[in-house]
Short mmCIF file of C-alpha atoms and ligand atoms in Angstrom, two decimals:
data_model
loop_
_atom_site.label_atom_id
_atom_site.label_comp_id
_atom_site.label_asym_id
_atom_site.label_seq_id
_atom_site.Cartn_x
_atom_site.Cartn_y
_atom_site.Cartn_z
CA MET A 1 -11.48 1.88 16.32
CA VAL A 2 -11.37 3.73 12.99
CA ARG A 3 -14.88 5.06 13.53
CA LEU A 4 -14.00 6.32 17.00
CA ALA A 5 -10.78 7.96 15.84
CA LEU A 6 -12.61 9.74 13.02
CA LYS A 7 -15.38 10.82 15.40
CA VAL A 8 -12.72 12.55 17.50
CA LEU A 9 -10.82 14.04 14.56
CA GLY A 10 -13.82 15.00 12.39
CA GLU A 11 -14.69 15.21 8.70
CA ARG A 12 -11.69 17.36 7.80
CA THR A 13 -9.31 14.46 8.24
CA ILE A 14 -7.34 12.99 5.35
CA THR A 15 -6.80 9.30 5.97
CA VAL A 16 -4.08 7.09 4.53
CA VAL A 17 -4.50 3.33 4.75
CA PRO A 18 -1.92 0.92 3.30
CA ALA A 19 -2.51 -2.59 1.99
CA GLY A 20 -3.93 -4.67 4.82
CA CYS A 21 -7.29 -5.71 6.22
CA MET A 22 -8.37 -2.12 6.83
CA SER A 23 -8.10 -1.18 3.18
CA ALA A 24 -9.53 -4.54 2.11
CA VAL A 25 -12.70 -4.13 4.17
CA GLY A 26 -12.86 -0.34 4.08
CA PHE A 27 -12.64 0.27 0.35
CA ILE A 28 -14.99 -2.22 -1.27
CA TYR A 29 -16.75 -0.24 -4.01
CA PRO A 30 -19.45 1.01 -3.74
CA GLN A 31 -19.49 0.57 0.03
CA LEU A 32 -16.62 2.86 0.97
CA CYS A 33 -16.52 2.93 4.77
CA PHE A 34 -14.78 6.29 4.94
CA SER A 35 -16.91 9.39 4.48
CA ASN A 36 -13.85 11.65 4.74
CA ASN A 37 -11.00 11.87 2.24
CA ALA A 38 -9.23 8.53 2.32
CA ILE A 39 -6.61 6.92 0.13
CA ILE A 40 -4.85 3.55 -0.04
CA SER A 41 -1.06 3.85 0.01
CA THR A 42 1.63 1.39 -0.96
CA PHE A 43 2.31 -1.12 1.77
CA PRO A 44 5.58 0.47 2.98
CA GLY A 45 4.57 4.04 2.18
CA THR A 46 1.93 5.08 4.73
CA ALA A 47 4.09 7.58 6.58
CA SER A 48 5.74 9.03 3.46
CA MET A 49 2.32 9.63 1.94
CA LEU A 50 1.24 11.25 5.21
CA SER A 51 4.32 13.50 5.02
CA GLY A 52 3.44 14.58 1.49
CA ILE A 53 -0.15 15.34 2.42
CA ALA A 54 0.94 17.21 5.56
CA ALA A 55 3.26 19.36 3.39
CA ALA A 56 0.39 20.13 1.01
CA VAL A 57 -1.97 20.98 3.88
CA LYS A 58 0.68 23.32 5.28
CA ALA A 59 1.33 24.94 1.89
CA LYS A 60 -2.41 25.51 1.45
CA GLY A 61 -2.55 27.09 4.89
CA HIS A 62 -5.26 24.76 6.25
CA LYS A 63 -5.18 24.90 10.03
CA ASP A 64 -8.14 22.60 10.72
CA VAL A 65 -7.13 19.49 8.77
CA HIS A 66 -5.79 16.32 10.40
CA VAL A 67 -3.58 13.91 8.48
CA LEU A 68 -4.15 10.39 9.79
CA GLY A 69 -2.50 7.06 8.96
CA ILE A 70 -4.12 3.76 9.95
CA ALA A 71 -1.79 0.84 9.37
CA GLY A 72 -1.45 -2.76 10.53
CA ASP A 73 1.38 -4.27 12.54
CA GLY A 74 3.13 -5.60 9.41
CA GLY A 75 2.71 -2.28 7.61
CA THR A 76 4.09 -0.43 10.63
CA ALA A 77 6.70 -2.48 12.45
CA ASP A 78 8.15 -4.28 9.42
CA ILE A 79 7.73 -2.84 5.96
CA GLY A 80 6.68 0.72 6.88
CA LEU A 81 9.16 1.32 9.69
CA GLN A 82 11.65 3.30 7.64
CA ALA A 83 9.01 5.71 6.30
CA LEU A 84 7.55 6.15 9.78
CA SER A 85 10.97 6.82 11.29
CA GLY A 86 11.66 9.44 8.60
CA ALA A 87 8.33 11.21 9.11
CA ILE A 88 8.85 11.39 12.88
CA ASP A 89 12.40 12.64 12.37
CA ARG A 90 11.17 15.45 10.09
CA GLY A 91 8.60 16.49 12.69
CA ASP A 92 5.72 16.32 10.23
CA LYS A 93 2.28 17.06 11.68
CA ILE A 94 0.76 13.61 11.27
CA ILE A 95 -1.18 11.19 13.44
CA TYR A 96 -0.17 7.58 12.93
CA ILE A 97 -2.34 4.79 14.36
CA CYS A 98 -1.08 1.23 14.22
CA TYR A 99 -3.81 -1.37 14.70
CA ASP A 100 -1.93 -4.36 15.95
CA ASN A 101 -3.59 -7.71 15.25
CA GLU A 102 -0.23 -9.42 15.66
CA ALA A 103 0.21 -10.88 12.16
CA TYR A 104 -0.16 -10.27 8.42
CA MET A 105 -3.84 -11.11 8.45
CA ASN A 106 -4.97 -9.91 5.03
CA THR A 107 -2.64 -12.29 3.24
CA GLY A 108 -3.49 -15.31 5.39
CA ILE A 109 -2.02 -15.04 8.90
CA GLN A 110 1.74 -14.85 8.44
CA LYS A 111 4.02 -13.91 11.36
CA SER A 112 5.07 -10.26 11.69
CA SER A 113 7.63 -8.83 14.10
CA LEU A 114 4.69 -8.02 16.41
CA THR A 115 3.48 -11.62 16.62
CA PRO A 116 4.02 -12.69 20.24
CA PHE A 117 6.04 -15.67 21.44
CA GLY A 118 4.11 -18.93 21.17
CA ALA A 119 1.45 -17.78 18.70
CA LYS A 120 0.73 -20.14 15.83
CA THR A 121 0.65 -18.57 12.35
CA THR A 122 0.85 -20.11 8.88
CA THR A 123 4.59 -19.33 8.74
CA THR A 124 5.21 -20.36 12.36
CA PRO A 125 3.11 -23.51 12.71
CA ALA A 126 2.89 -25.53 15.89
CA GLY A 127 4.52 -28.96 15.72
CA GLU A 128 5.96 -31.38 18.19
CA ASN A 129 9.33 -29.71 18.56
CA ILE A 130 8.64 -26.10 17.63
CA ARG A 131 5.53 -24.66 19.14
CA GLY A 132 4.58 -21.59 17.13
CA THR A 133 6.47 -18.29 17.12
CA LEU A 134 9.90 -18.45 18.73
CA THR A 135 10.65 -14.72 18.76
CA SER A 136 9.09 -12.15 21.06
CA LYS A 137 7.04 -9.11 20.12
CA LYS A 138 9.05 -6.13 18.91
CA ASN A 139 8.62 -3.12 21.19
CA MET A 140 7.19 -0.68 18.67
CA PHE A 141 5.98 1.86 21.25
CA GLU A 142 9.45 2.31 22.70
CA ILE A 143 11.05 2.31 19.23
CA VAL A 144 8.82 5.26 18.32
CA ALA A 145 9.46 6.95 21.67
CA ALA A 146 13.21 6.62 21.09
CA HIS A 147 12.78 9.18 18.29
CA ASP A 148 11.82 11.58 21.10
CA ILE A 149 8.46 12.06 19.43
CA ALA A 150 6.15 14.71 20.95
CA TYR A 151 3.41 12.20 21.79
CA ALA A 152 3.16 8.41 21.64
CA ALA A 153 0.75 6.06 23.36
CA THR A 154 -0.40 2.48 23.57
CA ALA A 155 -4.09 1.59 23.70
CA SER A 156 -6.47 -1.33 23.35
CA ILE A 157 -9.91 -1.59 21.83
CA GLY A 158 -10.89 -3.15 25.18
CA TYR A 159 -10.38 0.26 26.84
CA VAL A 160 -12.36 2.53 24.56
CA GLN A 161 -12.41 5.76 26.58
CA ASP A 162 -8.66 5.59 27.08
CA PHE A 163 -8.23 5.24 23.30
CA ILE A 164 -10.56 8.19 22.58
CA ASN A 165 -8.65 10.38 25.05
CA LYS A 166 -5.38 9.51 23.36
CA VAL A 167 -6.65 10.31 19.87
CA TYR A 168 -7.81 13.66 21.21
CA LYS A 169 -4.40 14.33 22.75
CA ALA A 170 -2.72 13.36 19.48
CA SER A 171 -4.96 15.84 17.64
CA LEU A 172 -3.51 18.70 19.69
CA VAL A 173 0.13 17.89 18.95
CA GLU A 174 1.89 20.22 16.50
CA GLY A 175 4.30 17.53 15.21
CA PRO A 176 3.99 13.77 14.72
CA SER A 177 2.06 11.53 17.11
CA TYR A 178 1.73 7.77 17.30
CA ILE A 179 -0.87 5.48 18.90
CA HIS A 180 -0.35 1.73 19.02
CA VAL A 181 -3.69 -0.03 19.42
CA PHE A 182 -4.10 -3.66 20.39
CA ALA A 183 -6.83 -5.03 18.08
CA PRO A 184 -7.73 -8.76 18.06
CA CYS A 185 -8.46 -10.56 14.78
CA PRO A 186 -11.16 -13.28 15.11
CA THR A 187 -10.01 -15.19 12.01
CA GLY A 188 -6.31 -15.11 12.80
CA TRP A 189 -6.61 -15.78 16.51
CA GLY A 190 -9.34 -18.39 16.44
CA ILE A 191 -11.84 -16.48 18.54
CA LYS A 192 -15.46 -15.44 18.02
CA THR A 193 -16.20 -11.94 16.74
CA ASP A 194 -18.14 -11.08 19.89
CA GLU A 195 -15.14 -12.05 22.03
CA THR A 196 -12.79 -9.41 20.61
CA PHE A 197 -13.65 -6.72 23.16
CA GLU A 198 -13.29 -9.05 26.15
CA ILE A 199 -9.97 -10.40 24.86
CA ALA A 200 -8.67 -6.88 24.20
CA LYS A 201 -9.54 -6.02 27.81
CA GLU A 202 -8.13 -9.23 29.24
CA VAL A 203 -4.75 -8.77 27.55
CA VAL A 204 -4.34 -5.53 29.52
CA ASP A 205 -5.69 -6.98 32.77
CA SER A 206 -3.34 -9.96 32.52
CA GLY A 207 -0.35 -7.68 31.94
CA LEU A 208 0.46 -9.02 28.48
CA TRP A 209 -0.28 -5.55 27.07
CA TYR A 210 -0.17 -2.19 28.81
CA LEU A 211 -1.71 1.25 28.54
CA ALA A 212 1.01 3.90 28.48
CA GLU A 213 2.03 7.28 27.12
CA TYR A 214 5.26 9.00 26.17
CA GLU A 215 5.12 12.77 26.56
CA ASN A 216 7.77 15.46 27.02
CA GLY A 217 10.50 12.86 27.15
CA GLU A 218 8.88 10.74 29.87
CA PHE A 219 7.03 7.44 30.00
CA PHE A 220 3.78 7.08 31.95
CA LEU A 221 1.72 4.02 32.85
CA ASN A 222 -2.02 4.78 32.59
CA LYS A 223 -2.91 1.56 34.32
CA ASN A 224 -0.73 -0.19 36.86
CA PRO A 225 -2.72 -3.14 38.26
CA LYS A 226 -1.79 -4.45 41.71
CA GLU A 227 -2.55 -7.96 40.52
CA PHE A 228 -2.83 -9.45 37.07
CA THR A 229 -5.59 -11.78 35.95
CA PRO A 230 -4.21 -15.25 34.97
CA VAL A 231 -2.56 -15.24 31.53
CA GLU A 232 -3.90 -18.78 31.00
CA ASN A 233 -7.44 -17.40 30.78
CA TYR A 234 -6.34 -15.05 28.01
CA LEU A 235 -4.22 -17.58 26.12
CA ARG A 236 -6.53 -20.60 26.36
CA LYS A 237 -9.45 -18.78 24.72
CA GLN A 238 -7.49 -18.43 21.49
CA ASN A 239 -6.82 -21.18 19.01
CA ARG A 240 -3.42 -19.67 18.11
CA PHE A 241 -2.14 -20.51 21.64
CA LYS A 242 -3.96 -23.85 22.18
CA HIS A 243 -0.82 -25.96 21.64
CA LEU A 244 1.29 -24.25 24.32
CA HIS A 245 2.82 -26.37 27.09
CA ASP A 246 3.05 -25.27 30.73
CA GLU A 247 6.72 -24.38 30.26
CA ASP A 248 5.82 -22.04 27.36
CA ILE A 249 3.24 -20.30 29.52
CA GLU A 250 5.83 -19.99 32.27
CA GLN A 251 8.17 -18.33 29.78
CA ILE A 252 5.38 -15.89 28.81
CA ILE A 253 4.74 -15.07 32.49
CA ASN A 254 8.45 -14.53 33.18
CA ALA A 255 8.77 -12.18 30.20
CA ARG A 256 5.69 -10.28 31.36
CA ASP A 257 7.05 -9.95 34.90
CA SER A 258 10.45 -8.69 33.86
CA LYS A 259 8.88 -6.16 31.51
CA TRP A 260 6.60 -4.85 34.27
CA GLU A 261 9.47 -4.78 36.74
CA ARG A 262 11.35 -2.48 34.36
CA MET A 263 8.32 -0.31 33.50
CA ARG A 264 7.39 0.14 37.18
CA ARG A 265 10.97 1.05 38.06
CA GLN A 266 11.58 3.48 35.19
CA TRP A 267 8.17 4.91 34.26
CA ASN A 268 5.79 7.19 36.16
CA ASN A 269 2.17 6.45 37.01
CA LYS A 270 -0.62 8.65 35.70
C1 LIG B 1 5.21 -4.30 -1.14
C2 LIG B 1 4.11 -5.23 -0.79
N1 LIG B 1 4.42 -6.43 -0.26
C3 LIG B 1 3.45 -7.29 0.08
C4 LIG B 1 2.14 -6.96 -0.11
C5 LIG B 1 1.07 -7.97 0.21
N2 LIG B 1 0.30 -7.63 1.39
C6 LIG B 1 -0.88 -6.96 1.30
S1 LIG B 1 -1.63 -6.81 2.78
C7 LIG B 1 -0.40 -7.64 3.56
C8 LIG B 1 -0.50 -7.96 5.03
C9 LIG B 1 -0.74 -6.77 5.89
O1 LIG B 1 -0.51 -7.07 7.25
P1 LIG B 1 -0.71 -5.96 8.34
O2 LIG B 1 0.01 -4.74 7.95
O3 LIG B 1 -0.39 -6.54 9.68
O4 LIG B 1 -2.28 -5.64 8.24
P2 LIG B 1 -3.51 -6.68 8.46
O5 LIG B 1 -3.78 -7.33 7.15
O6 LIG B 1 -3.13 -7.64 9.52
O7 LIG B 1 -4.65 -5.80 8.85
C10 LIG B 1 0.61 -8.03 2.67
C11 LIG B 1 1.82 -8.80 3.01
C12 LIG B 1 1.84 -5.70 -0.69
N3 LIG B 1 0.59 -5.30 -0.88
N4 LIG B 1 2.85 -4.85 -1.02
MG1 LIG B 2 -1.76 -7.29 11.08
#
């Protein structure tokens, strides 16, 4: 995902990565994965650092430089939310990509506000009475859109071309842009590494995630399937959902259906 984004944006991209798996795996000296300018920020400070860099780029008069943040779900939806909200409000020319692996993975699989209902984490274990996470996933895409941002989108690493197109669109925006990418974590989800792509595709096909855009004040669905694939197929492949009872799965299906009912009623197709 990072490689693809940087292929679209090019060498003259300054990347900010906060504490999280991406900085842990990307910055192991001497094997720095980034060949462009890249810096690790404080955990809550991705967007404020992006703002500062964007101001410097503007002051220097560089027209061909992109300022890109790549942060996890915890770093975005929880601890970095205030900085992100401020940067969007100021209209800074930044591209912010959230890679959502649905928990604080780098510190050992703790629940974030983007962990979905039912998922087992080390802070929301599955027992006899309480079966994993009791809350539902925070709607980060619509929270960002509510700022009336120039461009926001959701994506999944299971739909690569769609993601590439969205990064390209973000690169053309004069102000802030935001892309929320669904990105499975083999360790945290209890799946094999070579299953990540299939799972990231299946989550979209089963309707538990969606490909959408927010542009010029309107929401668009990029993919509006007539029928969903069974959510059980998606859930049962992952150890984090193994403990779920039929009634939990029913709850997940009901939440999915009401969300899609609202999206189909209020959003346009593309
Ligand atoms: C202020 C602060 N609090 C806590 C941490 C510890 N910490 C480092 S990475 C991390 C988890 C990051 O989770 P997420 O943003 O979802 O990224 P992931 O590791 O899942 O890629 C935490 C809690 C920190 N570095 N700084
Ligand atoms: Mg995470």
